[in-house]
């Protein structure tokens, strides 16, 4: 049976006359905006951050490291098909399609204030005689969805002729340009089944495959569940590495990963970012600590002390000062949120260690501001002044590390969190320890530490 949709909003999507307002000019909002503009829509990107707004309008991507990943079409900026504005912009508020891409994390915790502020703003401008589509692309707890309609409709509670509500979580992998909005299957759900044709048509313009579900709660939850699988696996990976200190667990994980349905994971100094470590808090909102997700509770409890244990091992086995390369949790971009480096630096500083941090995307002042007691390490000239060097983030900027270390008479011992420098450093004169291999965890391997085992990194 052919369904003829007569909704004016649906028709405006089909003929591209619909204006789209996108809330949040981070990677998610900007990449959505540029994709919809490319498909012929007019987009306003709203942000409370005035400097991001200014940068975008000047044609600059305001996200360090993302300059090549987001294409701001200069012509679209000139003719107003793409513009960045502040939240009080009346034209942006007046649009009938609103995509919410604001941050939902703060200080390592799920945080819903920006979402609530945006919903209130959209609601205050909504006219009950017009259709409205609000789609939440940010990662959310499904419990927050109960707040959406009351916040949109305010005290009146009047839903009007047609409020279409959707969740359309994002799953881009920003390190791989091939895994993007267009290529990755998009999970989308609506509150009301009647909204499905319109919402499917909208997202079908920018994503090749749209998996539409009849329930927006399911779509939202699928996002945190897919990340939760990964979180629990990664915690288990770190646990196994610690439980088998005498085995090369990095190789065990590589071997296990040769099975068709097992990913190859690597132990590390910690699980970073604002997606995977936050997933227990979104998926387990209201359930954690209640005995309903005991595996997740246990993983969270163990993981909360992981950086302290790593700090303890480092300070008991390796000399200080300790340098750490990479604050951003992902390479080649500036993403310090949920940085395992910062957690480790705090744990090392708490043990009295002399810690020095470097990240190519942060100035000395920014490193000191973030570093919780750590000092800044100047790259590459300060490499000689540390005795232990942790490679936390394999930024391309560190490609010459083997040359710099080889040029030193007595290079620091390298602790490689992810084993990315194994092939170039193992076997050189640099003392090299890959996390998850016996060298890091073994009690009796003085040859692999600087001088004596049991030395103190505070030295
Ligand atoms: N970055 C990713 O790869 C990725 C992947 C999947 C999901 N997500 C999720 O997408 C969401 C956005 O991620 P991001 O990386 O783009 O975040 P971000 O923090 O870089 O950007 C969010 C933007 O929202 C703005 N903002 C906050 N409150 C606002 C308000 N009231 N009005 C207008 N703007 C406001 C902030 O100033 C900021 O510029 C988060 O929920 C995140 O978990 C991100």
GROMACS .gro file of N, CA and C in nm, residues 75 119 123 143 167 221 275 338 368 397:
model
   30
   75UNK      N    1   3.102   2.909  -0.010
   75UNK     CA    2   2.989   2.967  -0.085
   75UNK      C    3   2.862   2.963   0.000
  119UNK      N    4   1.572   2.261   2.472
  119UNK     CA    5   1.431   2.224   2.458
  119UNK      C    6   1.340   2.340   2.500
  123UNK      N    7   1.084   2.529   2.260
  123UNK     CA    8   0.944   2.532   2.303
  123UNK      C    9   0.890   2.674   2.310
  143UNK      N   10   1.587   0.803   3.041
  143UNK     CA   11   1.501   0.868   3.142
  143UNK      C   12   1.481   1.016   3.112
  167UNK      N   13   1.479   1.041   1.822
  167UNK     CA   14   1.618   1.030   1.866
  167UNK      C   15   1.695   0.972   1.749
  221UNK      N   16   1.861   0.418   2.348
  221UNK     CA   17   1.931   0.322   2.433
  221UNK      C   18   2.034   0.242   2.353
  275UNK      N   19   3.229   0.919   2.533
  275UNK     CA   20   3.128   0.822   2.486
  275UNK      C   21   3.138   0.693   2.568
  338UNK      N   22   3.753   1.343   2.949
  338UNK     CA   23   3.770   1.205   2.993
  338UNK      C   24   3.909   1.152   2.963
  368UNK      N   25   4.916   2.321   3.193
  368UNK     CA   26   4.928   2.343   3.338
  368UNK      C   27   4.788   2.358   3.399
  397UNK      N   28   5.218   1.379   1.553
  397UNK     CA   29   5.326   1.472   1.588
  397UNK      C   30   5.440   1.402   1.662
   0.00000   0.00000   0.00000
